[in-house]
Amino acid sequence: MFDRLKKVLGKDSKAVKPSATVPAASAAALDPVSEWAATQGFHFSSQPAGAAFAVQGRVGGKPWRMEVGRPSRKYIRGDELRGRAELGLDPQVLVVLMNRPLKDALEKQAYALYTDTLQTSIDPNLPEEMRLLAMYEETGWDSIPRPFWSRYSVVSDDRANALAWLDPLLAQQLMEWPAPAPAADVPFMLLLLRGKVYLRMQASAGHMPALQHAAAIFTTACENALGAFGTGSA
């Protein structure tokens, strides 16, 4: 799996020197994240603004960034792993994939807000994903095994867009987290929105396999989006 990630991103990323925050003389002492980033040809930086660390690369010539930092959502406890890729896709295409426990929790929260007779207006600080769940219908299809749909939910502006983005490989990656794997109820989300791909999940400190696998998932999601909705795609 990680060989595939290296192949995909290595062809678009030149090998990079350690970040200015990590002197070249101390490269041998880099922590596991920075060492992994270096082997993949990613740019690593420690403690950038608002984050514990960040990793940057390119896919299909387009830039992406993943970072671990303070959570931007109340439903994430502890650190948050965030990914964002500027892919320049059709901004009208919208697909949201999240684990089902998170979907259920957000829907319950939204219902409580909407039925609260004392609530006179919607809190503008509510997460965007809560509004998307209210606006769009859940979808699914038989070519992806049923256990996937027990763990994850997909909503979209158009079922055809969801089908084009979520292929069997991405579904398989989402089901095959390496040990120590995050529990099925740990908040996780992929979004195809405003021409970009986003990843958001609750991070587990020190779990390099989960970080590497999240990067592989994120990269596959970017590849699929470029293939389905990028310039020149059918």
Tab-separated table of C-alpha atoms in Angstrom:
chain	number	residue	atom	x	y	z
A	1	MET	CA	0.000	0.000	0.000
A	2	PHE	CA	2.741	2.444	0.957
A	3	ASP	CA	4.776	1.497	-2.113
A	4	ARG	CA	1.809	2.655	-4.184
A	5	LEU	CA	1.678	5.914	-2.236
A	6	LYS	CA	5.375	6.474	-2.858
A	7	LYS	CA	4.979	5.768	-6.577
A	8	VAL	CA	2.033	8.129	-6.963
A	9	LEU	CA	3.496	11.059	-5.068
A	10	GLY	CA	7.155	10.453	-5.759
A	11	LYS	CA	6.679	11.169	-9.443
A	12	ASP	CA	5.266	14.596	-8.613
A	13	SER	CA	7.550	15.477	-5.717
A	14	LYS	CA	11.283	16.022	-5.720
A	15	ALA	CA	13.219	14.706	-2.781
A	16	VAL	CA	13.301	17.468	-0.201
A	17	LYS	CA	15.810	18.518	2.398
A	18	PRO	CA	14.728	18.618	6.012
A	19	SER	CA	12.653	21.671	6.912
A	20	ALA	CA	14.422	24.739	8.203
A	21	THR	CA	12.932	23.839	11.577
A	22	VAL	CA	15.038	20.646	11.531
A	23	PRO	CA	18.744	21.354	10.766
A	24	ALA	CA	20.369	19.047	8.231
A	25	ALA	CA	23.022	18.142	10.782
A	26	SER	CA	20.382	16.509	12.965
A	27	ALA	CA	18.673	14.599	10.124
A	28	ALA	CA	19.714	11.280	11.660
A	29	ALA	CA	17.708	12.164	14.766
A	30	LEU	CA	14.473	13.040	12.971
A	31	ASP	CA	11.381	11.557	14.588
A	32	PRO	CA	9.469	8.758	12.787
A	33	VAL	CA	7.066	11.150	11.035
A	34	SER	CA	9.804	13.272	9.502
A	35	GLU	CA	11.808	10.186	8.573
A	36	TRP	CA	8.785	8.685	6.838
A	37	ALA	CA	8.090	11.992	5.037
A	38	ALA	CA	11.682	12.120	3.806
A	39	THR	CA	11.482	8.600	2.356
A	40	GLN	CA	8.343	9.592	0.425
A	41	GLY	CA	9.781	12.845	-0.928
A	42	PHE	CA	7.416	14.977	1.155
A	43	HIS	CA	8.220	18.276	2.823
A	44	PHE	CA	8.041	18.045	6.610
A	45	SER	CA	7.829	20.966	9.001
A	46	SER	CA	7.554	20.819	12.773
A	47	GLN	CA	5.335	23.171	14.730
A	48	PRO	CA	4.038	25.392	11.913
A	49	ALA	CA	1.375	27.932	12.884
A	50	GLY	CA	-1.558	26.207	14.554
A	51	ALA	CA	-0.207	22.662	14.131
A	52	ALA	CA	2.175	20.208	15.766
A	53	PHE	CA	3.608	19.266	12.372
A	54	ALA	CA	2.714	19.353	8.685
A	55	VAL	CA	3.557	17.219	5.656
A	56	GLN	CA	3.216	18.525	2.103
A	57	GLY	CA	3.388	16.896	-1.304
A	58	ARG	CA	1.854	16.855	-4.757
A	59	VAL	CA	-0.485	14.508	-6.602
A	60	GLY	CA	-1.150	14.904	-10.302
A	61	GLY	CA	0.875	18.123	-10.115
A	62	LYS	CA	-1.527	19.543	-7.512
A	63	PRO	CA	-0.454	20.493	-3.970
A	64	TRP	CA	-1.735	18.840	-0.827
A	65	ARG	CA	-1.040	19.295	2.849
A	66	MET	CA	-1.670	17.165	5.923
A	67	GLU	CA	-1.143	18.387	9.458
A	68	VAL	CA	-1.790	17.409	13.046
A	69	GLY	CA	-2.892	20.133	15.407
A	70	ARG	CA	-5.543	21.460	17.730
A	71	PRO	CA	-9.048	20.277	16.799
A	72	SER	CA	-11.255	22.609	14.775
A	73	ARG	CA	-14.390	20.581	15.530
A	74	LYS	CA	-15.995	19.915	18.926
A	75	TYR	CA	-16.612	16.272	18.070
A	76	ILE	CA	-12.846	15.641	17.855
A	77	ARG	CA	-11.085	15.028	21.142
A	78	GLY	CA	-7.378	15.531	21.413
A	79	ASP	CA	-5.410	16.182	18.222
A	80	GLU	CA	-6.908	16.403	14.754
A	81	LEU	CA	-5.376	15.102	11.533
A	82	ARG	CA	-6.389	17.383	8.660
A	83	GLY	CA	-5.731	17.024	4.951
A	84	ARG	CA	-6.477	19.427	2.105
A	85	ALA	CA	-5.677	19.171	-1.600
A	86	GLU	CA	-6.152	22.084	-4.007
A	87	LEU	CA	-7.226	20.085	-7.068
A	88	GLY	CA	-9.077	22.709	-9.111
A	89	LEU	CA	-12.055	20.443	-9.766
A	90	ASP	CA	-15.635	21.344	-10.620
A	91	PRO	CA	-16.756	23.255	-7.496
A	92	GLN	CA	-20.325	22.006	-7.923
A	93	VAL	CA	-19.393	18.364	-7.227
A	94	LEU	CA	-20.069	17.418	-3.612
A	95	VAL	CA	-19.519	14.093	-1.860
A	96	VAL	CA	-19.197	13.579	1.888
A	97	LEU	CA	-18.000	10.292	3.402
A	98	MET	CA	-17.919	9.825	7.162
A	99	ASN	CA	-18.008	6.982	9.622
A	100	ARG	CA	-21.544	6.148	10.657
A	101	PRO	CA	-21.207	6.860	14.406
A	102	LEU	CA	-20.112	10.419	13.545
A	103	LYS	CA	-23.035	10.842	11.132
A	104	ASP	CA	-25.476	9.634	13.769
A	105	ALA	CA	-24.021	11.972	16.389
A	106	LEU	CA	-24.172	15.024	14.097
A	107	GLU	CA	-27.732	14.250	13.033
A	108	LYS	CA	-28.826	13.902	16.655
A	109	GLN	CA	-27.184	17.206	17.479
A	110	ALA	CA	-28.870	18.893	14.516
A	111	TYR	CA	-32.262	17.452	15.469
A	112	ALA	CA	-31.887	18.709	19.023
A	113	LEU	CA	-31.105	22.184	17.752
A	114	TYR	CA	-33.978	22.292	15.280
A	115	THR	CA	-36.539	21.079	17.828
A	116	ASP	CA	-35.376	23.273	20.692
A	117	THR	CA	-38.195	25.786	21.142
A	118	LEU	CA	-35.771	28.188	22.776
A	119	GLN	CA	-33.424	28.115	19.777
A	120	THR	CA	-34.280	31.192	17.719
A	121	SER	CA	-31.400	31.002	15.260
A	122	ILE	CA	-28.852	28.497	14.005
A	123	ASP	CA	-25.405	28.824	15.515
A	124	PRO	CA	-23.118	30.092	12.711
A	125	ASN	CA	-20.290	28.112	14.285
A	126	LEU	CA	-21.960	24.772	13.590
A	127	PRO	CA	-19.723	22.568	11.429
A	128	GLU	CA	-20.424	22.712	7.719
A	129	GLU	CA	-20.748	18.952	7.542
A	130	MET	CA	-23.854	19.124	9.739
A	131	ARG	CA	-25.578	21.339	7.177
A	132	LEU	CA	-24.505	19.060	4.328
A	133	LEU	CA	-26.056	16.052	6.036
A	134	ALA	CA	-29.335	17.952	6.269
A	135	MET	CA	-29.230	19.099	2.639
A	136	TYR	CA	-28.240	15.909	0.794
A	137	GLU	CA	-29.427	12.307	0.747
A	138	GLU	CA	-27.392	9.259	1.717
A	139	THR	CA	-26.526	6.934	-1.132
A	140	GLY	CA	-25.035	3.456	-1.616
A	141	TRP	CA	-24.556	0.656	-4.143
A	142	ASP	CA	-24.101	-3.116	-4.241
A	143	SER	CA	-20.616	-3.286	-5.790
A	144	ILE	CA	-19.111	-2.314	-2.433
A	145	PRO	CA	-19.584	-4.980	0.285
A	146	ARG	CA	-22.230	-4.465	2.945
A	147	PRO	CA	-19.727	-4.254	5.864
A	148	PHE	CA	-18.443	-1.011	4.355
A	149	TRP	CA	-21.908	0.554	4.546
A	150	SER	CA	-22.228	-0.581	8.141
A	151	ARG	CA	-19.136	1.440	9.029
A	152	TYR	CA	-19.400	4.411	6.663
A	153	SER	CA	-22.045	6.689	5.192
A	154	VAL	CA	-21.900	8.615	1.898
A	155	VAL	CA	-24.035	11.626	0.975
A	156	SER	CA	-23.771	13.449	-2.337
A	157	ASP	CA	-25.341	16.044	-4.608
A	158	ASP	CA	-25.491	13.326	-7.292
A	159	ARG	CA	-25.190	9.563	-6.837
A	160	ALA	CA	-23.142	9.354	-10.056
A	161	ASN	CA	-20.504	11.618	-8.508
A	162	ALA	CA	-20.239	9.408	-5.449
A	163	LEU	CA	-19.891	6.320	-7.664
A	164	ALA	CA	-17.137	7.974	-9.695
A	165	TRP	CA	-15.158	8.977	-6.608
A	166	LEU	CA	-15.547	6.026	-4.248
A	167	ASP	CA	-14.074	3.058	-6.116
A	168	PRO	CA	-13.382	-0.448	-4.694
A	169	LEU	CA	-9.740	0.395	-3.916
A	170	LEU	CA	-10.645	3.419	-1.799
A	171	ALA	CA	-13.382	1.428	-0.063
A	172	GLN	CA	-10.898	-1.354	0.677
A	173	GLN	CA	-8.380	1.088	2.132
A	174	LEU	CA	-11.077	2.562	4.347
A	175	MET	CA	-11.831	-0.895	5.737
A	176	GLU	CA	-8.252	-2.164	6.161
A	177	TRP	CA	-6.623	0.090	8.734
A	178	PRO	CA	-3.356	-1.429	10.017
A	179	ALA	CA	-2.920	-2.248	13.708
A	180	PRO	CA	-3.241	-0.455	15.995
A	181	ALA	CA	-6.298	0.548	13.969
A	182	PRO	CA	-8.575	3.407	15.012
A	183	ALA	CA	-11.876	2.183	16.428
A	184	ALA	CA	-14.898	2.292	14.143
A	185	ASP	CA	-16.406	5.119	16.208
A	186	VAL	CA	-13.358	7.412	16.013
A	187	PRO	CA	-14.415	10.509	14.003
A	188	PHE	CA	-13.335	10.247	10.367
A	189	MET	CA	-14.405	12.186	7.286
A	190	LEU	CA	-13.479	12.629	3.604
A	191	LEU	CA	-15.018	15.475	1.609
A	192	LEU	CA	-15.008	16.373	-2.071
A	193	LEU	CA	-16.102	19.989	-1.887
A	194	ARG	CA	-15.450	23.303	-3.654
A	195	GLY	CA	-13.027	21.645	-6.067
A	196	LYS	CA	-10.878	20.305	-3.221
A	197	VAL	CA	-10.489	17.076	-1.284
A	198	TYR	CA	-10.439	17.258	2.509
A	199	LEU	CA	-9.636	14.697	5.202
A	200	ARG	CA	-10.517	15.162	8.838
A	201	MET	CA	-10.069	12.622	11.633
A	202	GLN	CA	-9.262	12.272	15.282
A	203	ALA	CA	-5.542	11.581	15.553
A	204	SER	CA	-3.989	8.945	17.775
A	205	ALA	CA	-0.698	10.068	19.241
A	206	GLY	CA	2.243	7.941	18.214
A	207	HIS	CA	0.311	5.718	15.815
A	208	MET	CA	2.476	5.959	12.713
A	209	PRO	CA	0.655	3.145	10.854
A	210	ALA	CA	-2.624	5.083	11.123
A	211	LEU	CA	-0.961	8.277	9.882
A	212	GLN	CA	0.633	6.507	6.930
A	213	HIS	CA	-2.600	4.756	6.047
A	214	ALA	CA	-4.575	7.993	6.320
A	215	ALA	CA	-2.102	9.527	3.858
A	216	ALA	CA	-2.651	6.591	1.481
A	217	ILE	CA	-6.436	6.988	1.749
A	218	PHE	CA	-6.184	10.726	1.196
A	219	THR	CA	-3.954	10.264	-1.840
A	220	THR	CA	-6.276	7.703	-3.400
A	221	ALA	CA	-9.212	10.049	-2.836
A	222	CYS	CA	-7.278	12.808	-4.618
A	223	GLU	CA	-6.337	10.534	-7.515
A	224	ASN	CA	-9.918	9.395	-7.946
A	225	ALA	CA	-11.213	12.953	-7.883
A	226	LEU	CA	-8.690	14.073	-10.491
A	227	GLY	CA	-9.515	11.088	-12.683
A	228	ALA	CA	-13.271	11.598	-12.456
A	229	PHE	CA	-13.621	15.370	-12.305
A	230	GLY	CA	-10.304	16.867	-13.378
A	231	THR	CA	-9.620	18.752	-16.582
A	232	GLY	CA	-9.990	16.412	-19.543
A	233	SER	CA	-11.898	13.735	-17.618
A	234	ALA	CA	-14.978	12.233	-19.235
